[in-house]
Short mmCIF file of C-alpha atoms and ligand atoms in Angstrom, two decimals:
data_model
loop_
_atom_site.label_atom_id
_atom_site.label_comp_id
_atom_site.label_asym_id
_atom_site.label_seq_id
_atom_site.Cartn_x
_atom_site.Cartn_y
_atom_site.Cartn_z
CA MET A 1 10.10 -15.04 -14.50
CA ALA A 2 13.18 -16.55 -12.87
CA TYR A 3 13.39 -16.94 -9.11
CA GLU A 4 16.10 -18.39 -6.88
CA THR A 5 13.87 -19.41 -4.02
CA LEU A 6 10.50 -20.00 -5.67
CA LEU A 7 9.11 -22.31 -8.31
CA VAL A 8 6.18 -20.84 -10.18
CA ASP A 9 4.18 -23.31 -12.30
CA ARG A 10 0.95 -23.05 -14.19
CA ASP A 11 -2.01 -25.43 -14.38
CA GLY A 12 -4.45 -23.65 -16.70
CA PRO A 13 -5.62 -20.46 -14.99
CA VAL A 14 -3.98 -21.47 -11.69
CA ALA A 15 -0.46 -20.36 -10.74
CA ILE A 16 1.27 -22.60 -8.20
CA ILE A 17 3.98 -20.94 -6.12
CA THR A 18 6.30 -23.36 -4.29
CA ILE A 19 8.66 -21.88 -1.72
CA ASN A 20 11.80 -23.81 -2.49
CA ARG A 21 14.37 -23.94 0.33
CA PRO A 22 13.68 -27.47 1.58
CA LYS A 23 17.06 -27.82 3.33
CA VAL A 24 15.96 -25.18 5.84
CA LEU A 25 12.30 -26.23 5.80
CA ASN A 26 11.53 -23.33 3.42
CA ALA A 27 12.41 -20.67 5.99
CA LEU A 28 11.62 -17.15 4.81
CA ASN A 29 14.80 -15.18 4.28
CA GLU A 30 14.95 -11.69 2.74
CA LEU A 31 15.22 -13.10 -0.75
CA VAL A 32 12.12 -15.30 -0.39
CA LEU A 33 10.12 -12.30 0.82
CA ALA A 34 11.39 -10.11 -2.03
CA GLU A 35 10.66 -12.83 -4.58
CA LEU A 36 7.19 -13.50 -3.18
CA SER A 37 6.46 -9.80 -3.45
CA ARG A 38 7.69 -9.76 -7.07
CA ALA A 39 5.82 -12.98 -7.93
CA PHE A 40 2.52 -11.57 -6.65
CA ASP A 41 3.06 -8.39 -8.72
CA GLN A 42 3.74 -10.44 -11.84
CA LEU A 43 0.81 -12.79 -11.35
CA GLU A 44 -1.49 -9.86 -10.59
CA ALA A 45 -0.55 -8.27 -13.91
CA ASP A 46 -1.05 -11.48 -15.93
CA ARG A 47 -4.74 -11.51 -16.80
CA SER A 48 -4.57 -15.20 -17.78
CA VAL A 49 -3.96 -16.07 -14.09
CA LEU A 50 -7.19 -16.37 -12.13
CA ALA A 51 -6.13 -18.07 -8.88
CA VAL A 52 -2.98 -18.87 -6.91
CA VAL A 53 -1.95 -21.88 -4.84
CA ILE A 54 1.00 -21.44 -2.51
CA THR A 55 2.84 -24.35 -0.92
CA GLY A 56 6.28 -25.47 0.30
CA ALA A 57 8.86 -27.74 -1.34
CA GLY A 58 9.46 -31.20 0.09
CA GLU A 59 7.34 -33.30 2.37
CA ARG A 60 8.19 -31.82 5.75
CA ALA A 61 7.30 -28.18 5.73
CA PHE A 62 5.16 -25.47 4.26
CA VAL A 63 7.41 -22.86 5.91
CA ALA A 64 9.15 -23.31 9.29
CA GLY A 65 9.26 -19.57 9.95
CA ALA A 66 11.38 -16.56 9.25
CA ASP A 67 15.03 -17.45 8.70
CA ILE A 68 16.44 -17.60 12.23
CA GLY A 69 19.99 -16.94 10.99
CA GLU A 70 18.82 -13.57 9.67
CA LEU A 71 16.86 -12.86 12.86
CA ALA A 72 19.97 -13.53 14.94
CA ALA A 73 21.88 -10.96 12.89
CA LEU A 74 19.39 -8.11 13.39
CA ALA A 75 21.59 -5.41 14.88
CA HIS A 76 19.11 -2.76 16.02
CA ALA A 77 15.42 -1.97 16.41
CA LYS A 78 15.15 -0.27 13.02
CA ALA A 79 16.48 -3.38 11.24
CA GLY A 80 13.90 -5.51 13.03
CA GLU A 81 11.13 -3.10 12.10
CA GLU A 82 12.19 -3.19 8.46
CA LYS A 83 12.17 -7.00 8.54
CA ALA A 84 8.61 -6.98 9.92
CA ARG A 85 7.54 -4.51 7.24
CA ALA A 86 8.96 -6.73 4.49
CA GLY A 87 6.79 -9.57 5.83
CA HIS A 88 3.78 -7.27 6.06
CA GLU A 89 4.25 -6.19 2.46
CA VAL A 90 3.86 -9.75 1.19
CA GLY A 91 0.76 -10.32 3.34
CA HIS A 92 -0.68 -7.02 2.16
CA LYS A 93 -0.16 -7.95 -1.50
CA MET A 94 -1.85 -11.31 -0.99
CA GLU A 95 -4.80 -9.78 0.83
CA HIS A 96 -5.26 -6.91 -1.65
CA SER A 97 -4.76 -9.02 -4.75
CA ARG A 98 -7.62 -9.62 -7.17
CA LEU A 99 -6.46 -13.26 -7.08
CA PRO A 100 -7.83 -15.80 -4.62
CA VAL A 101 -4.91 -17.38 -2.76
CA ILE A 102 -5.28 -20.99 -1.61
CA VAL A 103 -2.61 -22.02 0.89
CA ALA A 104 -1.63 -25.70 0.83
CA ILE A 105 0.02 -26.31 4.22
CA ASN A 106 2.06 -29.43 3.54
CA GLY A 107 3.84 -29.77 6.89
CA TYR A 108 5.22 -27.28 9.43
CA ALA A 109 3.63 -23.84 9.27
CA LEU A 110 5.43 -22.07 12.08
CA GLY A 111 6.01 -18.40 12.85
CA GLY A 112 6.34 -16.55 9.55
CA GLY A 113 4.99 -19.66 7.81
CA LEU A 114 1.71 -19.52 9.67
CA GLU A 115 1.65 -15.75 9.21
CA LEU A 116 2.07 -16.17 5.46
CA ALA A 117 -0.70 -18.78 5.45
CA MET A 118 -3.02 -16.46 7.35
CA ALA A 119 -2.64 -13.77 4.68
CA GLY A 120 -4.13 -16.21 2.14
CA ASP A 121 -7.85 -16.60 1.51
CA VAL A 122 -8.35 -20.31 2.23
CA ARG A 123 -6.06 -22.68 4.15
CA LEU A 124 -5.96 -26.40 3.41
CA ALA A 125 -3.64 -28.62 5.42
CA SER A 126 -2.14 -32.07 5.11
CA ALA A 127 -2.96 -34.40 8.00
CA ASN A 128 0.67 -34.27 9.17
CA ALA A 129 0.85 -30.46 9.32
CA LYS A 130 1.90 -28.73 12.52
CA LEU A 131 1.02 -25.11 13.10
CA GLY A 132 2.21 -22.62 15.67
CA GLN A 133 3.71 -19.25 16.55
CA PRO A 134 6.94 -20.24 18.34
CA GLU A 135 8.49 -16.75 18.36
CA VAL A 136 8.41 -16.51 22.17
CA ASN A 137 10.72 -19.55 22.30
CA LEU A 138 13.28 -17.29 20.62
CA GLY A 139 12.57 -14.35 22.89
CA ILE A 140 10.83 -12.41 20.11
CA VAL A 141 7.25 -11.63 19.04
CA ALA A 142 5.35 -12.52 15.88
CA GLY A 143 6.29 -9.87 13.32
CA PHE A 144 4.73 -10.81 9.98
CA GLY A 145 1.14 -10.16 11.05
CA GLY A 146 0.61 -13.06 13.46
CA SER A 147 -0.24 -11.00 16.53
CA GLN A 148 -3.06 -9.35 14.55
CA ARG A 149 -4.34 -11.89 12.00
CA LEU A 150 -4.37 -14.84 14.43
CA PRO A 151 -6.85 -13.32 16.94
CA ARG A 152 -9.00 -12.15 14.03
CA LEU A 153 -9.12 -15.71 12.67
CA VAL A 154 -9.38 -17.84 15.78
CA GLY A 155 -10.43 -15.44 18.55
CA GLN A 156 -8.42 -13.99 21.41
CA GLY A 157 -8.25 -17.10 23.61
CA MET A 158 -6.80 -19.51 21.07
CA ALA A 159 -4.54 -16.78 19.65
CA SER A 160 -3.19 -16.08 23.12
CA TYR A 161 -2.69 -19.79 23.73
CA LEU A 162 -0.61 -20.15 20.55
CA LEU A 163 1.28 -16.85 20.74
CA LEU A 164 2.07 -17.04 24.46
CA SER A 165 2.91 -20.75 24.77
CA GLY A 166 4.71 -21.27 21.46
CA GLU A 167 2.99 -24.70 21.32
CA GLN A 168 2.40 -26.42 17.99
CA ILE A 169 -1.04 -27.79 17.14
CA SER A 170 -2.00 -30.55 14.71
CA ALA A 171 -3.93 -30.06 11.47
CA ASP A 172 -7.08 -31.46 13.11
CA GLU A 173 -6.74 -29.08 16.06
CA ALA A 174 -6.15 -26.22 13.61
CA LYS A 175 -9.34 -27.17 11.78
CA GLN A 176 -11.29 -27.19 15.04
CA ALA A 177 -9.91 -23.73 15.75
CA ASN A 178 -10.94 -22.43 12.28
CA LEU A 179 -7.29 -21.87 11.44
CA VAL A 180 -7.54 -24.24 8.47
CA GLU A 181 -10.64 -25.02 6.47
CA LYS A 182 -9.98 -28.64 5.38
CA VAL A 183 -7.50 -31.42 6.15
CA TYR A 184 -6.37 -33.97 3.54
CA PRO A 185 -4.01 -36.96 3.41
CA PRO A 186 -0.59 -35.59 2.34
CA ASP A 187 -0.74 -36.95 -1.23
CA GLN A 188 -4.15 -35.38 -1.83
CA LEU A 189 -3.35 -31.91 -0.50
CA LEU A 190 -1.92 -30.27 -3.62
CA PRO A 191 -4.42 -31.84 -6.06
CA GLU A 192 -7.27 -30.70 -3.80
CA ALA A 193 -5.79 -27.20 -3.51
CA VAL A 194 -5.48 -26.93 -7.31
CA LYS A 195 -9.00 -28.32 -7.73
CA LEU A 196 -10.40 -25.67 -5.38
CA ALA A 197 -8.38 -22.96 -7.16
CA LYS A 198 -9.81 -24.12 -10.52
CA THR A 199 -13.34 -24.14 -9.11
CA ILE A 200 -12.90 -20.53 -8.04
CA ALA A 201 -11.13 -19.60 -11.29
CA ALA A 202 -14.22 -20.75 -13.23
CA LYS A 203 -16.38 -18.05 -11.58
CA GLY A 204 -16.64 -14.45 -12.71
CA PRO A 205 -13.25 -12.90 -11.89
CA LEU A 206 -14.76 -9.49 -11.07
CA ALA A 207 -17.15 -11.13 -8.60
CA ILE A 208 -14.29 -13.06 -7.01
CA ALA A 209 -12.14 -9.93 -6.64
CA ALA A 210 -15.09 -7.94 -5.24
CA THR A 211 -15.90 -10.71 -2.76
CA LYS A 212 -12.30 -10.66 -1.54
CA ARG A 213 -12.39 -6.88 -1.15
CA LEU A 214 -15.66 -7.02 0.77
CA ILE A 215 -14.45 -9.70 3.17
CA HIS A 216 -11.18 -7.94 3.96
CA LYS A 217 -12.52 -4.37 4.12
CA GLY A 218 -15.69 -5.44 5.88
CA MET A 219 -13.82 -7.30 8.62
CA GLN A 220 -12.11 -4.02 9.52
CA THR A 221 -15.15 -1.84 9.80
CA ASP A 222 -18.48 -1.74 11.62
CA LEU A 223 -21.40 -3.71 10.22
CA HIS A 224 -23.39 -0.71 9.03
CA SER A 225 -20.47 0.73 7.01
CA ALA A 226 -19.56 -2.73 5.75
CA LEU A 227 -23.10 -3.27 4.43
CA GLU A 228 -22.81 0.07 2.64
CA LEU A 229 -19.67 -1.24 0.95
CA GLU A 230 -21.56 -4.39 -0.02
CA ALA A 231 -24.43 -2.41 -1.56
CA VAL A 232 -22.01 -0.34 -3.66
CA GLU A 233 -20.03 -3.40 -4.82
CA PHE A 234 -23.24 -5.29 -5.56
CA GLY A 235 -24.40 -2.41 -7.72
CA LYS A 236 -21.12 -2.22 -9.62
CA ILE A 237 -20.92 -5.97 -10.19
CA SER A 238 -24.60 -6.22 -11.23
CA ALA A 239 -23.82 -3.84 -14.10
CA THR A 240 -20.99 -5.97 -15.55
CA LYS A 241 -21.14 -8.14 -18.67
CA ASP A 242 -20.24 -11.14 -16.52
CA ALA A 243 -23.31 -10.57 -14.34
CA LYS A 244 -25.52 -10.48 -17.46
CA GLU A 245 -23.80 -13.59 -18.80
CA GLY A 246 -24.03 -15.53 -15.49
CA THR A 247 -27.71 -14.87 -14.94
CA LYS A 248 -28.59 -15.41 -18.62
CA ALA A 249 -26.64 -18.69 -18.70
CA PHE A 250 -28.57 -19.93 -15.66
CA LEU A 251 -31.90 -19.13 -17.27
CA GLU A 252 -30.78 -20.77 -20.54
CA LYS A 253 -29.57 -23.85 -18.59
CA ARG A 254 -26.00 -23.66 -19.91
CA PRO A 255 -22.58 -23.04 -18.31
CA ALA A 256 -21.59 -19.38 -18.07
CA ASP A 257 -18.70 -18.07 -20.13
CA PHE A 258 -17.15 -15.33 -17.98
CA THR A 259 -14.68 -12.88 -19.50
CA GLY A 260 -13.86 -10.61 -16.58
CA HIS A 261 -15.75 -7.62 -18.02
N1 LIG B 1 15.23 -20.65 10.01
C1 LIG B 1 16.40 -21.14 9.58
N2 LIG B 1 16.66 -22.47 9.51
C2 LIG B 1 15.69 -23.31 9.90
C3 LIG B 1 14.45 -22.87 10.36
C4 LIG B 1 14.23 -21.47 10.42
N3 LIG B 1 13.06 -20.94 10.81
N4 LIG B 1 13.69 -23.94 10.67
C5 LIG B 1 14.43 -25.02 10.41
N5 LIG B 1 15.65 -24.64 9.94
C6 LIG B 1 16.75 -25.52 9.52
C7 LIG B 1 17.43 -26.16 10.71
O1 LIG B 1 18.39 -25.29 11.28
C8 LIG B 1 18.06 -27.38 10.07
O2 LIG B 1 19.21 -26.98 9.37
P1 LIG B 1 20.55 -27.91 9.42
O3 LIG B 1 20.14 -29.17 8.71
O4 LIG B 1 21.57 -27.10 8.69
O5 LIG B 1 20.84 -28.13 10.87
C9 LIG B 1 17.03 -27.78 9.00
O6 LIG B 1 16.22 -26.61 8.79
C10 LIG B 1 16.12 -28.90 9.44
O7 LIG B 1 15.54 -28.55 10.68
P2 LIG B 1 15.71 -29.43 12.03
O8 LIG B 1 15.55 -28.51 13.19
O9 LIG B 1 16.96 -30.24 11.98
O10 LIG B 1 14.45 -30.39 11.88
P3 LIG B 1 13.63 -31.08 13.05
O11 LIG B 1 12.75 -32.07 12.41
O12 LIG B 1 14.52 -31.52 14.16
O13 LIG B 1 12.72 -29.87 13.65
C11 LIG B 1 11.30 -27.93 13.52
C12 LIG B 1 11.78 -29.23 12.84
C13 LIG B 1 10.43 -27.17 12.54
C14 LIG B 1 10.50 -28.24 14.80
C15 LIG B 1 12.54 -27.07 13.90
O14 LIG B 1 13.35 -26.95 12.74
C16 LIG B 1 12.23 -25.70 14.41
O15 LIG B 1 11.84 -25.55 15.55
N6 LIG B 1 12.43 -24.67 13.55
C17 LIG B 1 12.27 -23.30 13.94
C18 LIG B 1 10.82 -22.93 14.04
C19 LIG B 1 10.68 -21.49 14.49
O16 LIG B 1 11.02 -21.12 15.59
N7 LIG B 1 10.14 -20.67 13.60
C20 LIG B 1 9.82 -19.31 13.91
C21 LIG B 1 10.90 -18.42 13.50
S1 LIG B 1 10.37 -16.75 13.88
#
């Protein structure tokens, strides 16, 4: 798996994707988006991978947005629409993956960077991170999901504040707004992200994938229909070998040995 703009490392069952364009604060150009899309396909297909951490290279940025050079060159509406769709595709793959995606926000997460982070399952930030949707400063709108995922995550008021003002907020403010789940000193961020990914990877993989599905599908439907989905998933998962193993292991006072069946 060779990539020009990504580093993909393994720590046991955890794959660590590092977006690697530090000279431009890991800005998302077409190639990064295409490679992220390919990396998620490859990791999805590799049954030895059970969780993903995604972060940015260097100490300054997770991702400082879509590549503004490419945005400046967009010649017509169709080209802009295609660019947005390429961003959506990556977010869609992350959200629909069986793999839990932990986002380690190690600095600026602006524009497309915050949008990428919001497509992950859990966001952890370093204390020096800055988050925002500065598209309006450039005379454009959020195009990689920000106008839709941000209000769903933080509510309309805070989403409007960020999307309309273009202001950046600190990691602590982002935590208060439920935009990130935890804040760590910079040197502890990646170890903590990998630790969380390993904790999740030790659970039954079918249960983890089903939980992801339920959260994402359920958020987009009414409560009654969402509870129906939960009942069906609960039934399916209860009938798996992993469910038998997990409950038996508890009763026998030993750790469970999940196999994903
Ligand atoms: N696209 C392309 N290049 C970018 C970039 C982006 N989104 N963000 C930063 N860069 C480049 C800068 O042009 C600069 O390149 P240079 O060294 O060749 O001049 C390099 O990364 C370092 O950035 P710089 O602006 O010099 O760092 P800074 O510390 O002064 O400011 C930021 C950091 C993040 C506040 C600033 O880079 C910024 O505002 N970036 C754009 C954020 C944005 O609008 N993102 C949304 C895009 S939709």
